[in-house]
Tab-separated table of C-alpha atoms and ligand atoms in Angstrom:
chain	number	residue	atom	x	y	z
D	1	MET	CA	5.164	-32.670	-26.515
D	2	ALA	CA	3.521	-30.346	-24.007
D	3	TYR	CA	2.139	-26.867	-24.643
D	4	LEU	CA	4.660	-24.323	-23.430
D	5	ILE	CA	2.978	-21.736	-21.197
D	6	ASP	CA	4.747	-18.539	-22.175
D	7	GLY	CA	4.905	-16.374	-19.057
D	8	LYS	CA	7.063	-13.785	-20.745
D	9	ARG	CA	4.460	-13.140	-23.438
D	10	ILE	CA	1.520	-13.143	-21.019
D	11	ALA	CA	3.324	-10.835	-18.568
D	12	GLN	CA	4.052	-8.418	-21.427
D	13	GLU	CA	0.365	-8.523	-22.429
D	14	ILE	CA	-0.625	-7.603	-18.854
D	15	LYS	CA	1.961	-4.809	-18.614
D	16	ASP	CA	0.735	-3.339	-21.906
D	17	GLU	CA	-2.850	-3.350	-20.600
D	18	LEU	CA	-1.651	-1.673	-17.400
D	19	LYS	CA	0.299	0.952	-19.341
D	20	ASP	CA	-2.939	2.013	-21.047
D	21	LYS	CA	-4.774	2.000	-17.723
D	22	VAL	CA	-2.107	4.152	-16.044
D	23	ALA	CA	-2.349	6.678	-18.888
D	24	ALA	CA	-6.135	6.787	-18.463
D	25	LEU	CA	-5.786	7.231	-14.679
D	26	LYS	CA	-3.283	10.050	-15.209
D	27	ALA	CA	-5.800	11.773	-17.455
D	28	GLN	CA	-8.223	11.630	-14.491
D	29	GLY	CA	-5.539	13.159	-12.250
D	30	LYS	CA	-4.770	9.873	-10.465
D	31	SER	CA	-1.161	8.840	-9.940
D	32	GLY	CA	1.059	7.432	-7.235
D	33	THR	CA	4.445	6.086	-6.280
D	34	LEU	CA	5.669	2.587	-5.428
D	35	VAL	CA	8.350	2.563	-2.743
D	36	VAL	CA	10.662	-0.444	-2.691
D	37	ILE	CA	12.824	-0.947	0.394
D	38	GLN	CA	15.876	-3.186	0.263
D	39	VAL	CA	17.913	-3.889	3.388
D	40	GLY	CA	21.414	-5.180	2.666
D	41	SER	CA	22.926	-5.867	-0.725
D	42	ASP	CA	21.954	-9.435	-1.578
D	43	PRO	CA	22.694	-9.596	-5.348
D	44	ALA	CA	19.485	-11.519	-6.198
D	45	SER	CA	17.409	-8.953	-4.267
D	46	SER	CA	19.160	-6.114	-6.100
D	47	VAL	CA	18.164	-7.693	-9.439
D	48	TYR	CA	14.528	-8.064	-8.290
D	49	VAL	CA	14.435	-4.434	-7.109
D	50	ARG	CA	15.895	-3.235	-10.427
D	51	ASN	CA	13.348	-5.289	-12.382
D	52	LYS	CA	10.466	-3.918	-10.318
D	53	LYS	CA	11.588	-0.336	-10.903
D	54	ALA	CA	11.992	-1.027	-14.628
D	55	ALA	CA	8.446	-2.430	-14.761
D	56	CYS	CA	7.118	0.693	-13.010
D	57	ALA	CA	8.902	2.880	-15.555
D	58	TYR	CA	7.453	0.789	-18.399
D	59	ILE	CA	3.840	1.089	-17.294
D	60	GLY	CA	4.309	4.741	-16.327
D	61	ILE	CA	4.188	4.826	-12.530
D	62	ASP	CA	6.793	6.474	-10.315
D	63	SER	CA	9.004	4.357	-8.126
D	64	ILE	CA	11.517	5.154	-5.418
D	65	SER	CA	13.900	2.704	-3.814
D	66	HIS	CA	15.443	2.947	-0.368
D	67	GLU	CA	18.619	0.895	-0.204
D	68	LEU	CA	19.424	0.529	3.483
D	69	PRO	CA	22.631	-0.941	4.898
D	70	GLU	CA	22.626	-4.524	6.238
D	71	ASP	CA	23.069	-3.290	9.835
D	72	THR	CA	19.964	-1.036	9.752
D	73	THR	CA	18.016	-1.519	12.991
D	74	GLU	CA	14.513	-2.928	12.947
D	75	GLU	CA	13.344	0.255	14.647
D	76	ALA	CA	14.775	2.424	11.839
D	77	LEU	CA	13.039	0.280	9.217
D	78	LEU	CA	9.722	0.414	11.099
D	79	THR	CA	10.044	4.214	11.403
D	80	LEU	CA	10.619	4.529	7.645
D	81	ILE	CA	7.571	2.342	6.908
D	82	SER	CA	5.471	4.376	9.318
D	83	GLU	CA	6.501	7.626	7.568
D	84	LEU	CA	5.693	6.136	4.157
D	85	ASN	CA	2.299	4.936	5.440
D	86	GLN	CA	1.462	8.602	6.159
D	87	LYS	CA	2.410	9.930	2.715
D	88	PRO	CA	-0.650	10.152	0.455
D	89	GLU	CA	1.384	10.070	-2.768
D	90	VAL	CA	2.877	6.692	-1.776
D	91	LYS	CA	0.368	4.126	-3.005
D	92	GLY	CA	2.460	0.984	-2.597
D	93	ILE	CA	5.163	-0.096	-0.130
D	94	LEU	CA	7.211	-3.205	-0.622
D	95	VAL	CA	10.026	-4.580	1.517
D	96	GLN	CA	12.208	-6.866	-0.575
D	97	LEU	CA	12.569	-10.227	1.184
D	98	PRO	CA	14.612	-11.745	2.679
D	99	ILE	CA	15.543	-9.125	5.242
D	100	PRO	CA	18.527	-9.552	7.603
D	101	LYS	CA	18.100	-12.124	10.378
D	102	HIS	CA	18.188	-9.539	13.186
D	103	MET	CA	14.805	-8.246	12.028
D	104	ASP	CA	11.405	-9.850	12.635
D	105	GLU	CA	9.962	-10.375	9.153
D	106	ASN	CA	6.387	-10.662	10.416
D	107	LYS	CA	6.639	-7.445	12.381
D	108	VAL	CA	7.994	-5.612	9.328
D	109	ILE	CA	5.275	-6.961	7.028
D	110	CYS	CA	2.567	-6.085	9.570
D	111	ALA	CA	3.886	-2.507	9.774
D	112	ILE	CA	2.916	-1.816	6.146
D	113	SER	CA	-0.522	-0.275	5.889
D	114	PRO	CA	-2.867	-2.895	4.311
D	115	GLU	CA	-4.006	-0.221	1.802
D	116	LYS	CA	-0.407	-0.015	0.522
D	117	ASP	CA	0.532	-3.689	0.890
D	118	VAL	CA	0.966	-4.351	-2.845
D	119	ASP	CA	2.825	-7.613	-2.133
D	120	GLY	CA	-0.323	-8.946	-0.449
D	121	PHE	CA	1.633	-10.375	2.501
D	122	SER	CA	-0.062	-8.592	5.429
D	123	PRO	CA	-2.450	-10.534	7.700
D	124	LYS	CA	-5.338	-8.327	6.529
D	125	SER	CA	-4.636	-9.093	2.849
D	126	VAL	CA	-4.287	-12.820	3.549
D	127	GLY	CA	-7.413	-12.822	5.725
D	128	ALA	CA	-9.393	-11.112	2.964
D	129	LEU	CA	-8.318	-13.846	0.567
D	130	VAL	CA	-9.385	-16.556	3.027
D	131	ILE	CA	-12.926	-15.184	3.392
D	132	GLY	CA	-13.300	-14.097	-0.236
D	133	GLN	CA	-13.121	-10.340	0.317
D	134	LYS	CA	-11.366	-7.816	-1.880
D	135	GLY	CA	-7.699	-7.200	-1.085
D	136	PHE	CA	-4.222	-7.449	-2.509
D	137	VAL	CA	-3.303	-11.005	-3.457
D	138	SER	CA	0.243	-12.331	-3.261
D	139	CYS	CA	1.746	-11.739	-6.714
D	140	THR	CA	3.239	-15.132	-7.623
D	141	PRO	CA	0.071	-17.186	-6.966
D	142	ALA	CA	-2.105	-14.518	-8.607
D	143	GLY	CA	0.221	-14.663	-11.616
D	144	ILE	CA	-0.180	-18.430	-11.861
D	145	ILE	CA	-3.975	-18.095	-12.080
D	146	GLU	CA	-3.520	-15.485	-14.848
D	147	LEU	CA	-1.119	-17.823	-16.655
D	148	LEU	CA	-3.607	-20.690	-16.568
D	149	VAL	CA	-6.439	-18.473	-17.765
D	150	ARG	CA	-4.598	-16.460	-20.416
D	151	ALA	CA	-2.630	-19.394	-21.875
D	152	LYS	CA	-5.954	-20.466	-23.464
D	153	LEU	CA	-5.054	-24.151	-23.340
D	154	PRO	CA	-7.512	-26.111	-25.480
D	155	ASP	CA	-10.410	-27.682	-23.534
D	156	PHE	CA	-8.852	-26.691	-20.238
D	157	SER	CA	-10.382	-24.988	-17.226
D	158	ILE	CA	-9.351	-24.967	-13.572
D	159	GLU	CA	-12.830	-25.731	-12.226
D	160	GLY	CA	-13.236	-29.272	-10.914
D	161	LYS	CA	-9.583	-30.196	-11.402
D	162	HIS	CA	-7.485	-31.775	-8.681
D	163	CYS	CA	-4.647	-29.389	-7.963
D	164	VAL	CA	-1.685	-30.578	-5.916
D	165	ILE	CA	0.565	-27.816	-4.600
D	166	VAL	CA	3.998	-28.848	-3.343
D	167	GLY	CA	5.041	-26.203	-0.809
D	168	ARG	CA	3.151	-24.351	1.919
D	169	SER	CA	4.996	-21.055	2.277
D	170	ASN	CA	3.030	-17.952	3.236
D	171	ILE	CA	3.945	-16.221	-0.020
D	172	VAL	CA	3.381	-19.023	-2.533
D	173	GLY	CA	1.914	-22.358	-1.379
D	174	LYS	CA	-0.814	-21.223	1.019
D	175	PRO	CA	-2.232	-18.308	-1.038
D	176	MET	CA	-1.989	-20.523	-4.132
D	177	ALA	CA	-4.227	-23.077	-2.442
D	178	LEU	CA	-6.773	-20.402	-1.552
D	179	LEU	CA	-6.806	-19.006	-5.090
D	180	MET	CA	-7.236	-22.474	-6.570
D	181	LEU	CA	-10.160	-23.061	-4.201
D	182	ARG	CA	-11.661	-19.756	-5.343
D	183	GLU	CA	-11.405	-21.098	-8.912
D	184	ASN	CA	-13.290	-24.239	-7.807
D	185	ALA	CA	-10.380	-26.658	-7.999
D	186	THR	CA	-10.066	-29.463	-5.463
D	187	VAL	CA	-6.853	-28.714	-3.622
D	188	THR	CA	-4.199	-30.777	-1.852
D	189	ILE	CA	-1.169	-29.147	-0.254
D	190	ALA	CA	2.024	-31.181	0.155
D	191	HIS	CA	5.090	-30.280	2.236
D	192	SER	CA	8.279	-31.786	3.548
D	193	LYS	CA	6.439	-34.105	5.955
D	194	THR	CA	4.073	-35.456	3.278
D	195	LYS	CA	4.324	-39.229	2.864
D	196	ASN	CA	4.780	-40.768	-0.577
D	197	LEU	CA	4.953	-37.549	-2.560
D	198	PRO	CA	5.198	-39.226	-6.001
D	199	ALA	CA	1.921	-41.131	-5.418
D	200	LEU	CA	0.178	-37.908	-4.381
D	201	CYS	CA	1.573	-35.804	-7.219
D	202	THR	CA	0.590	-38.353	-9.859
D	203	GLN	CA	-3.035	-37.784	-8.829
D	204	ALA	CA	-2.801	-34.128	-9.855
D	205	ASP	CA	-4.502	-32.685	-12.911
D	206	ILE	CA	-2.648	-29.477	-12.087
D	207	LEU	CA	0.690	-29.817	-10.302
D	208	ILE	CA	2.157	-26.622	-8.855
D	209	VAL	CA	5.679	-27.003	-7.536
D	210	ALA	CA	7.075	-24.405	-5.109
D	211	MET	CA	9.647	-26.347	-3.117
D	212	GLY	CA	12.855	-24.465	-3.689
D	213	LYS	CA	14.649	-27.726	-4.649
D	214	PRO	CA	16.352	-27.578	-8.047
D	215	GLY	CA	15.280	-30.364	-10.419
D	216	PHE	CA	13.459	-32.331	-7.695
D	217	ILE	CA	10.321	-33.176	-9.672
D	218	GLY	CA	10.799	-35.634	-12.522
D	219	ALA	CA	8.446	-37.649	-14.732
D	220	GLU	CA	7.678	-40.108	-11.915
D	221	TYR	CA	5.762	-37.325	-10.101
D	222	VAL	CA	3.599	-36.401	-13.064
D	223	LYS	CA	0.359	-37.874	-14.401
D	224	GLU	CA	0.114	-38.222	-18.168
D	225	GLY	CA	-1.698	-35.106	-19.430
D	226	ALA	CA	-1.227	-32.958	-16.302
D	227	VAL	CA	-0.585	-29.222	-16.332
D	228	VAL	CA	2.689	-28.526	-14.524
D	229	ILE	CA	3.597	-25.137	-13.081
D	230	ASP	CA	7.167	-24.686	-11.882
D	231	VAL	CA	7.584	-21.861	-9.382
D	232	GLY	CA	11.147	-22.711	-8.351
D	233	ILE	CA	13.997	-20.578	-9.586
D	234	HIS	CA	17.655	-21.395	-9.062
D	235	ARG	CA	20.920	-20.313	-10.602
D	236	LYS	CA	23.109	-23.264	-11.565
D	237	GLU	CA	26.896	-23.301	-11.427
D	238	ASP	CA	27.066	-22.601	-15.172
D	239	GLY	CA	25.055	-19.403	-14.535
D	240	LYS	CA	21.863	-20.712	-16.198
D	241	LEU	CA	18.503	-20.729	-14.414
D	242	CYS	CA	16.503	-23.844	-13.612
D	243	GLY	CA	13.328	-24.674	-11.709
D	244	ASP	CA	12.194	-27.348	-9.263
D	245	VAL	CA	10.967	-29.457	-12.206
D	246	ARG	CA	13.141	-31.455	-14.603
D	247	PHE	CA	11.703	-29.770	-17.655
D	248	ARG	CA	12.974	-32.060	-20.450
D	249	GLU	CA	11.619	-35.170	-18.730
D	250	VAL	CA	8.306	-33.731	-17.631
D	251	GLU	CA	7.420	-32.020	-20.910
D	252	GLN	CA	7.232	-35.498	-22.498
D	253	LYS	CA	4.361	-36.431	-20.176
D	254	ALA	CA	2.570	-33.178	-19.373
D	255	PHE	CA	-0.262	-31.549	-21.323
D	256	ALA	CA	1.227	-28.114	-20.602
D	257	ILE	CA	4.214	-26.806	-18.666
D	258	THR	CA	5.862	-23.532	-17.660
D	259	PRO	CA	9.551	-23.066	-18.503
D	260	VAL	CA	12.201	-21.597	-16.195
D	261	PRO	CA	13.084	-18.885	-17.013
D	262	GLY	CA	10.123	-17.326	-18.819
D	263	GLY	CA	7.254	-18.998	-16.940
D	264	VAL	CA	6.088	-17.917	-13.499
D	265	GLY	CA	8.919	-15.419	-12.867
D	266	PRO	CA	7.803	-12.623	-15.238
D	267	MET	CA	4.222	-12.977	-13.984
D	268	THR	CA	5.186	-12.083	-10.419
D	269	ILE	CA	6.309	-8.611	-11.451
D	270	ALA	CA	3.355	-8.137	-13.808
D	271	MET	CA	0.956	-8.893	-10.935
D	272	LEU	CA	2.848	-6.548	-8.636
D	273	MET	CA	2.241	-3.837	-11.226
D	274	LYS	CA	-1.434	-4.808	-11.326
D	275	ASN	CA	-1.663	-4.397	-7.544
D	276	CYS	CA	0.073	-0.998	-7.765
D	277	VAL	CA	-2.374	0.195	-10.411
D	278	GLU	CA	-5.318	-0.997	-8.277
D	279	SER	CA	-3.883	0.953	-5.375
D	280	ILE	CA	-3.731	4.121	-7.487
D	281	GLU	CA	-7.234	3.527	-8.823
D	282	VAL	CA	-9.070	3.580	-5.462
W	301	NDP	P1	9.991	-21.909	0.989
W	301	NDP	O1	11.367	-22.422	1.203
W	301	NDP	O2	9.432	-20.863	1.890
W	301	NDP	O3	8.974	-23.149	0.981
W	301	NDP	C1	9.287	-24.373	0.400
W	301	NDP	C2	8.169	-25.335	0.644
W	301	NDP	O4	8.505	-26.571	0.011
W	301	NDP	C3	7.950	-25.641	2.139
W	301	NDP	O5	6.581	-25.627	2.429
W	301	NDP	C4	8.553	-27.025	2.318
W	301	NDP	O6	7.891	-27.815	3.284
W	301	NDP	C5	8.331	-27.625	0.935
W	301	NDP	N1	9.304	-28.679	0.678
W	301	NDP	C6	10.644	-28.584	0.732
W	301	NDP	N2	11.210	-29.790	0.496
W	301	NDP	C7	10.199	-30.640	0.264
W	301	NDP	C8	10.135	-32.023	-0.039
W	301	NDP	N3	11.238	-32.772	-0.160
W	301	NDP	N4	8.930	-32.580	-0.223
W	301	NDP	C9	7.809	-31.856	-0.105
W	301	NDP	N5	7.802	-30.516	0.177
W	301	NDP	C10	8.988	-29.938	0.374
W	301	NDP	O7	9.963	-21.428	-0.522
W	301	NDP	P2	9.012	-20.379	-1.314
W	301	NDP	O8	7.616	-20.833	-1.312
W	301	NDP	O9	9.326	-19.000	-0.887
W	301	NDP	O10	9.638	-20.543	-2.778
W	301	NDP	C11	9.673	-21.802	-3.432
W	301	NDP	C12	10.510	-21.662	-4.695
W	301	NDP	O11	9.878	-20.739	-5.548
W	301	NDP	C13	11.929	-21.123	-4.486
W	301	NDP	O12	12.774	-21.728	-5.449
W	301	NDP	C14	11.792	-19.656	-4.775
W	301	NDP	O13	13.008	-19.093	-5.222
W	301	NDP	C15	10.771	-19.694	-5.868
W	301	NDP	N6	9.994	-18.464	-5.996
W	301	NDP	C16	9.855	-17.978	-7.254
W	301	NDP	C17	9.111	-16.868	-7.473
W	301	NDP	C18	8.950	-16.398	-8.864
W	301	NDP	O14	8.557	-15.275	-9.067
W	301	NDP	N7	9.220	-17.259	-9.855
W	301	NDP	C19	8.474	-16.121	-6.362
W	301	NDP	C20	8.601	-16.775	-5.082
W	301	NDP	C21	9.357	-17.901	-4.926
W	301	NDP	P3	7.872	-27.431	4.870
W	301	NDP	O15	6.885	-26.330	5.002
W	301	NDP	O16	7.439	-28.689	5.522
W	301	NDP	O17	9.273	-27.016	5.208
């Protein structure tokens, strides 16, 4: 049976460390606010926004949310971001994705000042990651590195391992590949046009799945003794959550695995908090 990588516990550990850090920063007179902007009322987005605000409250930083109607114009959103960019007390700005289709997501992301881009999505943040400079790193991939390091799996390190990442999105797959490279893994990225995915995945020492396809990855995709990270998150008809990986099957073969829920999910918010604290610190 595989080691269970407990994201909930590790995320709590990180938030507790941050809580202490925020208190120390406050004592030095340093504080700041995270502004979360939600356009429309997608129920999943509302839950994410609530969770982010709750995490801010837990670690002791202020947060404000702007809940804008679905028919908000792109211009109005860009004006709000521009105003927030100017406010010194605002240290982080986050636009909850997805945004309505009549808006250009790239344009909105680019409007956020890179110094306040705590999601790490702006071209400057991504470029810094590519060339190994300091900058905000996308929270989900950064959280996966923390999971692998803090899980303290026996005789395990990332360096030298072959990591296969299934998915090449700008917010998960691509930054994940760059972070794995930074950790000296050998990296392969797979996507929907990849041929013979099972053969490729079974070469992975570390298999990171971010496809957005519930239960797609079964035991036939997994090498005996691999570490399997499931980024996917889906709500089933019975209301329960599941990932892209068929957990029960894969845990029989893997060395270690993340559950859904309680794996990658909690780490995303913990790393967002880490980025916010870094933004207050500078
Ligand atoms: P996207 O839909 O943006 O990307 C999915 C990727 O998977 C694409 O690159 C796509 O390839 C690839 N893909 C889809 N089908 C296949 C296939 N049959 N074979 C190989 N590759 C395939 O998703 P995200 O990266 O935004 O998210 C992925 C999942 O992770 C979702 O379930 C999302 O909800 C979850 N998520 C969870 C987070 C958390 O905190 N736990 C945070 C962010 C995301 P192509 O590029 O060719 O289309």
